[in-house]
Amino acid sequence: MKVGFANGCFDLIHPGHVRLLSEARAGCDRLIVALNTDASVKRLKGPTRPLQNEMARATVMASMAPVDLVTLFDEDTPLELIRLLRPDVLVKGSDYTVDQVVGADLIQGWGGHVLLVTLREGHSTTGTIRRMTAPAA
C-alpha cells in the first residue's frame, strides 16, 4: 500500500483544502494528515491564529472522507514526523516547488515522490478572514 502524507494548519476548511485532500488520496492508498498544533500555528501565522483549536481542527479533518489518520506536530516543520512515518507520497499545494517542500529529499531518497496539487484561486484561510473582518462596503 502507498501511504500519502499532507500537513498544514487547516484552520478553516475551504474548497481548496477539499481539493488538496481529494487529489492527495487519489495518489495513495492511505492518507495521513499532520496538523500543526496551536502553538505551532501561532508561531507561523501570528497571535490571532488559529481560529479553531487543534482538537476542533483534528475533529473536522478526521471527518473528511479522503483522510485515514490525523496526527499533530508541534515543530515548525513536519520533518521528524516524515522521517518516522516514511510515507511514499508527500503532498503539498502548487504554491511550492519540489525543492521547497520539507522532506522531499527524504521521500525521493527512499523511492517515493512529491505530489504538488494545483491550488484553487480565491480559496485561502487568510483571504476568508480578511473578507470576514473587512468593513461593509
Short mmCIF file of N, CA and C in Angstrom, two decimals:
data_model
loop_
_atom_site.label_atom_id
_atom_site.label_comp_id
_atom_site.label_asym_id
_atom_site.label_seq_id
_atom_site.Cartn_x
_atom_site.Cartn_y
_atom_site.Cartn_z
N MET A 1 0.83 -1.19 0.00
CA MET A 1 0.00 0.00 0.00
C MET A 1 0.87 1.25 0.00
N LYS A 2 0.45 2.23 -0.78
CA LYS A 2 1.13 3.52 -0.80
C LYS A 2 0.52 4.41 0.27
N VAL A 3 1.39 4.98 1.10
CA VAL A 3 0.95 5.90 2.14
C VAL A 3 1.29 7.32 1.72
N GLY A 4 0.28 8.19 1.79
CA GLY A 4 0.48 9.60 1.48
C GLY A 4 0.52 10.42 2.76
N PHE A 5 1.16 11.57 2.68
CA PHE A 5 1.33 12.45 3.84
C PHE A 5 1.11 13.88 3.40
N ALA A 6 0.21 14.58 4.09
CA ALA A 6 -0.01 16.01 3.87
C ALA A 6 0.04 16.68 5.23
N ASN A 7 0.39 17.94 5.23
CA ASN A 7 0.45 18.65 6.51
C ASN A 7 0.03 20.10 6.32
N GLY A 8 -0.33 20.72 7.43
CA GLY A 8 -0.67 22.13 7.41
C GLY A 8 -1.47 22.52 8.63
N CYS A 9 -1.89 23.78 8.63
CA CYS A 9 -2.69 24.31 9.74
C CYS A 9 -4.16 23.90 9.60
N PHE A 10 -4.68 23.97 8.39
CA PHE A 10 -6.08 23.61 8.11
C PHE A 10 -7.01 24.25 9.13
N ASP A 11 -6.88 25.58 9.26
CA ASP A 11 -7.62 26.32 10.28
C ASP A 11 -9.12 26.40 9.97
N LEU A 12 -9.46 26.81 8.76
CA LEU A 12 -10.85 26.82 8.30
C LEU A 12 -10.88 26.04 6.99
N ILE A 13 -11.55 24.90 6.99
CA ILE A 13 -11.59 24.05 5.79
C ILE A 13 -12.38 24.78 4.69
N HIS A 14 -11.78 24.87 3.51
CA HIS A 14 -12.41 25.52 2.36
C HIS A 14 -12.24 24.63 1.12
N PRO A 15 -12.85 24.99 -0.01
CA PRO A 15 -12.78 24.13 -1.20
C PRO A 15 -11.35 23.80 -1.66
N GLY A 16 -10.42 24.69 -1.43
CA GLY A 16 -9.03 24.39 -1.77
C GLY A 16 -8.48 23.23 -0.96
N HIS A 17 -8.82 23.20 0.32
CA HIS A 17 -8.40 22.08 1.17
C HIS A 17 -9.05 20.78 0.70
N VAL A 18 -10.33 20.85 0.37
CA VAL A 18 -11.05 19.66 -0.08
C VAL A 18 -10.39 19.09 -1.34
N ARG A 19 -10.05 19.96 -2.26
CA ARG A 19 -9.38 19.52 -3.50
C ARG A 19 -8.02 18.90 -3.18
N LEU A 20 -7.24 19.55 -2.32
CA LEU A 20 -5.93 19.03 -1.96
C LEU A 20 -6.05 17.64 -1.37
N LEU A 21 -6.97 17.46 -0.45
CA LEU A 21 -7.16 16.16 0.21
C LEU A 21 -7.64 15.10 -0.78
N SER A 22 -8.56 15.46 -1.66
CA SER A 22 -9.08 14.51 -2.64
C SER A 22 -7.99 14.07 -3.61
N GLU A 23 -7.22 15.02 -4.11
CA GLU A 23 -6.14 14.68 -5.04
C GLU A 23 -5.02 13.92 -4.33
N ALA A 24 -4.79 14.27 -3.08
CA ALA A 24 -3.77 13.54 -2.30
C ALA A 24 -4.17 12.08 -2.18
N ARG A 25 -5.42 11.84 -1.83
CA ARG A 25 -5.89 10.46 -1.65
C ARG A 25 -5.89 9.70 -2.97
N ALA A 26 -6.15 10.38 -4.07
CA ALA A 26 -6.13 9.72 -5.38
C ALA A 26 -4.72 9.22 -5.72
N GLY A 27 -3.71 9.81 -5.08
CA GLY A 27 -2.33 9.42 -5.34
C GLY A 27 -1.77 8.40 -4.36
N CYS A 28 -2.62 7.86 -3.48
CA CYS A 28 -2.14 6.88 -2.50
C CYS A 28 -3.29 6.01 -2.03
N ASP A 29 -2.95 4.99 -1.24
CA ASP A 29 -3.97 4.09 -0.68
C ASP A 29 -4.46 4.54 0.70
N ARG A 30 -3.59 5.15 1.46
CA ARG A 30 -3.92 5.65 2.79
C ARG A 30 -3.32 7.04 2.93
N LEU A 31 -4.09 7.97 3.51
CA LEU A 31 -3.63 9.35 3.65
C LEU A 31 -3.54 9.75 5.11
N ILE A 32 -2.36 10.17 5.50
CA ILE A 32 -2.11 10.73 6.83
C ILE A 32 -2.04 12.24 6.71
N VAL A 33 -2.76 12.94 7.58
CA VAL A 33 -2.69 14.40 7.62
C VAL A 33 -2.14 14.82 8.97
N ALA A 34 -1.06 15.59 8.92
CA ALA A 34 -0.42 16.10 10.14
C ALA A 34 -0.80 17.57 10.29
N LEU A 35 -1.41 17.89 11.43
CA LEU A 35 -1.83 19.26 11.71
C LEU A 35 -0.83 19.93 12.64
N ASN A 36 -0.53 21.18 12.35
CA ASN A 36 0.27 21.98 13.27
C ASN A 36 -0.53 22.15 14.57
N THR A 37 0.14 22.02 15.71
CA THR A 37 -0.51 22.29 16.99
C THR A 37 -0.85 23.78 17.08
N ASP A 38 -1.65 24.13 18.06
CA ASP A 38 -1.99 25.54 18.26
C ASP A 38 -0.75 26.40 18.44
N ALA A 39 0.20 25.93 19.23
CA ALA A 39 1.43 26.71 19.46
C ALA A 39 2.21 26.90 18.16
N SER A 40 2.27 25.86 17.36
CA SER A 40 2.97 25.93 16.09
C SER A 40 2.28 26.90 15.12
N VAL A 41 0.95 26.85 15.06
CA VAL A 41 0.20 27.77 14.19
C VAL A 41 0.46 29.21 14.62
N LYS A 42 0.41 29.45 15.91
CA LYS A 42 0.63 30.79 16.45
C LYS A 42 2.02 31.32 16.05
N ARG A 43 3.03 30.46 16.12
CA ARG A 43 4.39 30.87 15.71
C ARG A 43 4.44 31.18 14.22
N LEU A 44 3.74 30.39 13.42
CA LEU A 44 3.82 30.54 11.96
C LEU A 44 2.90 31.63 11.42
N LYS A 45 1.71 31.78 12.02
CA LYS A 45 0.69 32.67 11.45
C LYS A 45 0.44 33.94 12.26
N GLY A 46 0.92 33.98 13.50
CA GLY A 46 0.72 35.16 14.32
C GLY A 46 -0.23 34.93 15.48
N PRO A 47 -0.34 35.92 16.37
CA PRO A 47 -1.06 35.76 17.64
C PRO A 47 -2.57 35.59 17.52
N THR A 48 -3.16 35.92 16.38
CA THR A 48 -4.61 35.79 16.24
C THR A 48 -5.03 34.43 15.67
N ARG A 49 -4.07 33.58 15.41
CA ARG A 49 -4.34 32.26 14.84
C ARG A 49 -3.87 31.19 15.80
N PRO A 50 -4.43 30.01 15.78
CA PRO A 50 -5.50 29.57 14.91
C PRO A 50 -6.86 30.09 15.37
N LEU A 51 -7.81 30.05 14.46
CA LEU A 51 -9.18 30.43 14.80
C LEU A 51 -9.87 29.30 15.55
N GLN A 52 -9.52 28.06 15.19
CA GLN A 52 -10.07 26.88 15.85
C GLN A 52 -8.92 26.15 16.53
N ASN A 53 -9.17 25.62 17.72
CA ASN A 53 -8.09 24.93 18.43
C ASN A 53 -7.77 23.60 17.74
N GLU A 54 -6.65 23.02 18.14
CA GLU A 54 -6.16 21.81 17.46
C GLU A 54 -7.13 20.64 17.53
N MET A 55 -7.85 20.50 18.63
CA MET A 55 -8.80 19.39 18.72
C MET A 55 -9.99 19.60 17.78
N ALA A 56 -10.45 20.84 17.64
CA ALA A 56 -11.53 21.14 16.70
C ALA A 56 -11.04 20.88 15.27
N ARG A 57 -9.84 21.33 14.95
CA ARG A 57 -9.29 21.13 13.61
C ARG A 57 -9.08 19.65 13.32
N ALA A 58 -8.62 18.91 14.31
CA ALA A 58 -8.40 17.46 14.14
C ALA A 58 -9.72 16.73 13.96
N THR A 59 -10.75 17.14 14.68
CA THR A 59 -12.07 16.51 14.56
C THR A 59 -12.63 16.73 13.15
N VAL A 60 -12.55 17.96 12.66
CA VAL A 60 -13.04 18.25 11.31
C VAL A 60 -12.22 17.46 10.28
N MET A 61 -10.91 17.46 10.42
CA MET A 61 -10.05 16.76 9.46
C MET A 61 -10.34 15.26 9.45
N ALA A 62 -10.53 14.68 10.62
CA ALA A 62 -10.79 13.24 10.71
C ALA A 62 -12.12 12.86 10.07
N SER A 63 -13.03 13.82 9.93
CA SER A 63 -14.32 13.53 9.32
C SER A 63 -14.28 13.59 7.79
N MET A 64 -13.17 14.05 7.23
CA MET A 64 -13.04 14.18 5.78
C MET A 64 -12.84 12.79 5.16
N ALA A 65 -13.62 12.47 4.15
CA ALA A 65 -13.59 11.14 3.53
C ALA A 65 -12.20 10.69 3.05
N PRO A 66 -11.39 11.57 2.45
CA PRO A 66 -10.10 11.08 1.95
C PRO A 66 -9.06 10.76 3.04
N VAL A 67 -9.33 11.20 4.28
CA VAL A 67 -8.33 11.13 5.35
C VAL A 67 -8.48 9.84 6.16
N ASP A 68 -7.36 9.14 6.33
CA ASP A 68 -7.35 7.90 7.11
C ASP A 68 -6.81 8.08 8.52
N LEU A 69 -5.92 9.04 8.71
CA LEU A 69 -5.31 9.24 10.02
C LEU A 69 -4.94 10.70 10.19
N VAL A 70 -5.19 11.24 11.36
CA VAL A 70 -4.81 12.61 11.69
C VAL A 70 -3.87 12.57 12.87
N THR A 71 -2.82 13.36 12.78
CA THR A 71 -1.89 13.48 13.89
C THR A 71 -1.51 14.95 14.02
N LEU A 72 -0.91 15.29 15.15
CA LEU A 72 -0.47 16.65 15.42
C LEU A 72 1.05 16.69 15.49
N PHE A 73 1.62 17.85 15.13
CA PHE A 73 3.05 18.05 15.34
C PHE A 73 3.28 19.47 15.83
N ASP A 74 4.22 19.63 16.75
CA ASP A 74 4.44 20.92 17.41
C ASP A 74 5.60 21.71 16.81
N GLU A 75 6.40 21.08 15.99
CA GLU A 75 7.54 21.76 15.38
C GLU A 75 7.05 22.68 14.27
N ASP A 76 7.92 23.53 13.76
CA ASP A 76 7.54 24.42 12.67
C ASP A 76 7.44 23.66 11.34
N THR A 77 8.12 22.54 11.22
CA THR A 77 8.01 21.70 10.03
C THR A 77 7.77 20.25 10.47
N PRO A 78 7.22 19.43 9.58
CA PRO A 78 6.95 18.04 9.95
C PRO A 78 8.11 17.09 9.63
N LEU A 79 9.31 17.60 9.51
CA LEU A 79 10.45 16.79 9.06
C LEU A 79 10.65 15.53 9.90
N GLU A 80 10.62 15.65 11.22
CA GLU A 80 10.83 14.47 12.07
C GLU A 80 9.71 13.46 11.92
N LEU A 81 8.50 13.94 11.75
CA LEU A 81 7.36 13.05 11.55
C LEU A 81 7.49 12.31 10.21
N ILE A 82 7.94 13.01 9.19
CA ILE A 82 8.17 12.37 7.88
C ILE A 82 9.23 11.28 8.01
N ARG A 83 10.30 11.59 8.74
CA ARG A 83 11.35 10.57 8.96
C ARG A 83 10.79 9.34 9.66
N LEU A 84 9.96 9.57 10.64
CA LEU A 84 9.38 8.48 11.43
C LEU A 84 8.39 7.64 10.61
N LEU A 85 7.51 8.29 9.86
CA LEU A 85 6.45 7.59 9.15
C LEU A 85 6.88 7.03 7.79
N ARG A 86 7.88 7.63 7.17
CA ARG A 86 8.40 7.19 5.86
C ARG A 86 7.30 7.00 4.81
N PRO A 87 6.50 8.04 4.55
CA PRO A 87 5.45 7.89 3.55
C PRO A 87 6.02 7.73 2.14
N ASP A 88 5.18 7.24 1.25
CA ASP A 88 5.57 7.05 -0.15
C ASP A 88 5.30 8.29 -0.99
N VAL A 89 4.30 9.07 -0.58
CA VAL A 89 3.89 10.25 -1.33
C VAL A 89 3.81 11.43 -0.35
N LEU A 90 4.45 12.51 -0.71
CA LEU A 90 4.42 13.74 0.10
C LEU A 90 3.62 14.76 -0.70
N VAL A 91 2.55 15.29 -0.11
CA VAL A 91 1.61 16.16 -0.82
C VAL A 91 1.69 17.58 -0.31
N LYS A 92 1.80 18.53 -1.24
CA LYS A 92 1.75 19.96 -0.92
C LYS A 92 1.01 20.66 -2.04
N GLY A 93 0.64 21.91 -1.80
CA GLY A 93 0.00 22.72 -2.83
C GLY A 93 1.02 23.20 -3.85
N SER A 94 0.51 23.58 -5.01
CA SER A 94 1.40 24.01 -6.09
C SER A 94 2.00 25.39 -5.87
N ASP A 95 1.73 26.00 -4.72
CA ASP A 95 2.43 27.24 -4.39
C ASP A 95 3.86 26.94 -3.94
N TYR A 96 4.19 25.66 -3.84
CA TYR A 96 5.55 25.20 -3.55
C TYR A 96 6.14 24.60 -4.82
N THR A 97 7.46 24.56 -4.86
CA THR A 97 8.15 23.75 -5.86
C THR A 97 8.73 22.56 -5.10
N VAL A 98 9.05 21.49 -5.81
CA VAL A 98 9.55 20.28 -5.15
C VAL A 98 10.74 20.60 -4.25
N ASP A 99 11.65 21.45 -4.72
CA ASP A 99 12.84 21.75 -3.92
C ASP A 99 12.51 22.58 -2.67
N GLN A 100 11.32 23.15 -2.58
CA GLN A 100 10.91 23.91 -1.39
C GLN A 100 10.15 23.05 -0.37
N VAL A 101 9.76 21.86 -0.76
CA VAL A 101 8.94 21.02 0.11
C VAL A 101 9.83 20.34 1.16
N VAL A 102 9.54 20.61 2.42
CA VAL A 102 10.28 20.00 3.53
C VAL A 102 10.11 18.48 3.46
N GLY A 103 11.22 17.76 3.43
CA GLY A 103 11.20 16.31 3.41
C GLY A 103 11.21 15.70 2.02
N ALA A 104 11.16 16.52 0.98
CA ALA A 104 11.16 15.99 -0.40
C ALA A 104 12.38 15.14 -0.67
N ASP A 105 13.54 15.59 -0.20
CA ASP A 105 14.78 14.82 -0.43
C ASP A 105 14.71 13.46 0.25
N LEU A 106 14.11 13.40 1.44
CA LEU A 106 13.97 12.12 2.15
C LEU A 106 13.07 11.17 1.37
N ILE A 107 11.90 11.67 0.99
CA ILE A 107 10.91 10.86 0.27
C ILE A 107 11.52 10.30 -1.01
N GLN A 108 12.16 11.18 -1.77
CA GLN A 108 12.77 10.75 -3.03
C GLN A 108 13.91 9.78 -2.77
N GLY A 109 14.60 9.95 -1.68
CA GLY A 109 15.72 9.07 -1.32
C GLY A 109 15.30 7.64 -1.06
N TRP A 110 14.08 7.44 -0.54
CA TRP A 110 13.63 6.06 -0.31
C TRP A 110 12.64 5.60 -1.38
N GLY A 111 12.63 6.32 -2.53
CA GLY A 111 11.87 5.85 -3.68
C GLY A 111 10.46 6.42 -3.82
N GLY A 112 10.09 7.34 -2.97
CA GLY A 112 8.78 7.96 -3.06
C GLY A 112 8.80 9.18 -3.95
N HIS A 113 7.69 9.91 -3.96
CA HIS A 113 7.65 11.12 -4.78
C HIS A 113 6.81 12.20 -4.13
N VAL A 114 6.99 13.42 -4.64
CA VAL A 114 6.25 14.58 -4.16
C VAL A 114 5.12 14.86 -5.15
N LEU A 115 3.92 15.04 -4.63
CA LEU A 115 2.75 15.38 -5.43
C LEU A 115 2.38 16.82 -5.12
N LEU A 116 2.44 17.68 -6.15
CA LEU A 116 2.04 19.08 -5.99
C LEU A 116 0.64 19.24 -6.58
N VAL A 117 -0.31 19.60 -5.73
CA VAL A 117 -1.70 19.74 -6.14
C VAL A 117 -1.97 21.18 -6.55
N THR A 118 -2.56 21.35 -7.73
CA THR A 118 -2.90 22.68 -8.22
C THR A 118 -3.90 23.33 -7.28
N LEU A 119 -3.58 24.55 -6.87
CA LEU A 119 -4.46 25.26 -5.93
C LEU A 119 -5.61 25.92 -6.66
N ARG A 120 -6.72 26.08 -5.96
CA ARG A 120 -7.88 26.78 -6.50
C ARG A 120 -7.76 28.25 -6.15
N GLU A 121 -7.88 29.09 -7.17
CA GLU A 121 -7.80 30.54 -6.97
C GLU A 121 -8.90 31.02 -6.03
N GLY A 122 -8.56 31.98 -5.19
CA GLY A 122 -9.56 32.61 -4.34
C GLY A 122 -9.92 31.84 -3.09
N HIS A 123 -9.20 30.74 -2.82
CA HIS A 123 -9.52 29.95 -1.63
C HIS A 123 -8.31 29.91 -0.71
N SER A 124 -8.39 30.68 0.37
CA SER A 124 -7.36 30.62 1.40
C SER A 124 -7.99 31.04 2.72
N THR A 125 -7.48 30.51 3.79
CA THR A 125 -7.99 30.88 5.11
C THR A 125 -7.73 32.35 5.37
N THR A 126 -6.54 32.82 5.01
CA THR A 126 -6.18 34.23 5.23
C THR A 126 -7.15 35.14 4.47
N GLY A 127 -7.47 34.77 3.21
CA GLY A 127 -8.42 35.56 2.42
C GLY A 127 -9.81 35.55 3.03
N THR A 128 -10.24 34.41 3.54
CA THR A 128 -11.55 34.32 4.18
C THR A 128 -11.60 35.21 5.42
N ILE A 129 -10.56 35.17 6.22
CA ILE A 129 -10.51 36.03 7.43
C ILE A 129 -10.54 37.48 7.02
N ARG A 130 -9.81 37.85 6.00
CA ARG A 130 -9.77 39.24 5.52
C ARG A 130 -11.18 39.69 5.10
N ARG A 131 -11.89 38.83 4.35
CA ARG A 131 -13.24 39.18 3.91
C ARG A 131 -14.21 39.30 5.10
N MET A 132 -14.04 38.42 6.09
CA MET A 132 -14.93 38.42 7.25
C MET A 132 -14.74 39.66 8.13
N THR A 133 -13.55 40.18 8.15
CA THR A 133 -13.25 41.30 9.04
C THR A 133 -13.22 42.64 8.34
N ALA A 134 -13.43 42.66 7.02
CA ALA A 134 -13.42 43.92 6.27
C ALA A 134 -14.68 44.71 6.58
N PRO A 135 -14.54 46.01 6.64
CA PRO A 135 -15.74 46.84 6.87
C PRO A 135 -16.73 46.65 5.72
N ALA A 136 -18.02 46.71 6.02
CA ALA A 136 -19.04 46.56 4.99
C ALA A 136 -18.96 47.72 4.02
N ALA A 137 -19.10 47.41 2.74
CA ALA A 137 -18.99 48.47 1.73
C ALA A 137 -20.34 49.09 1.44
#
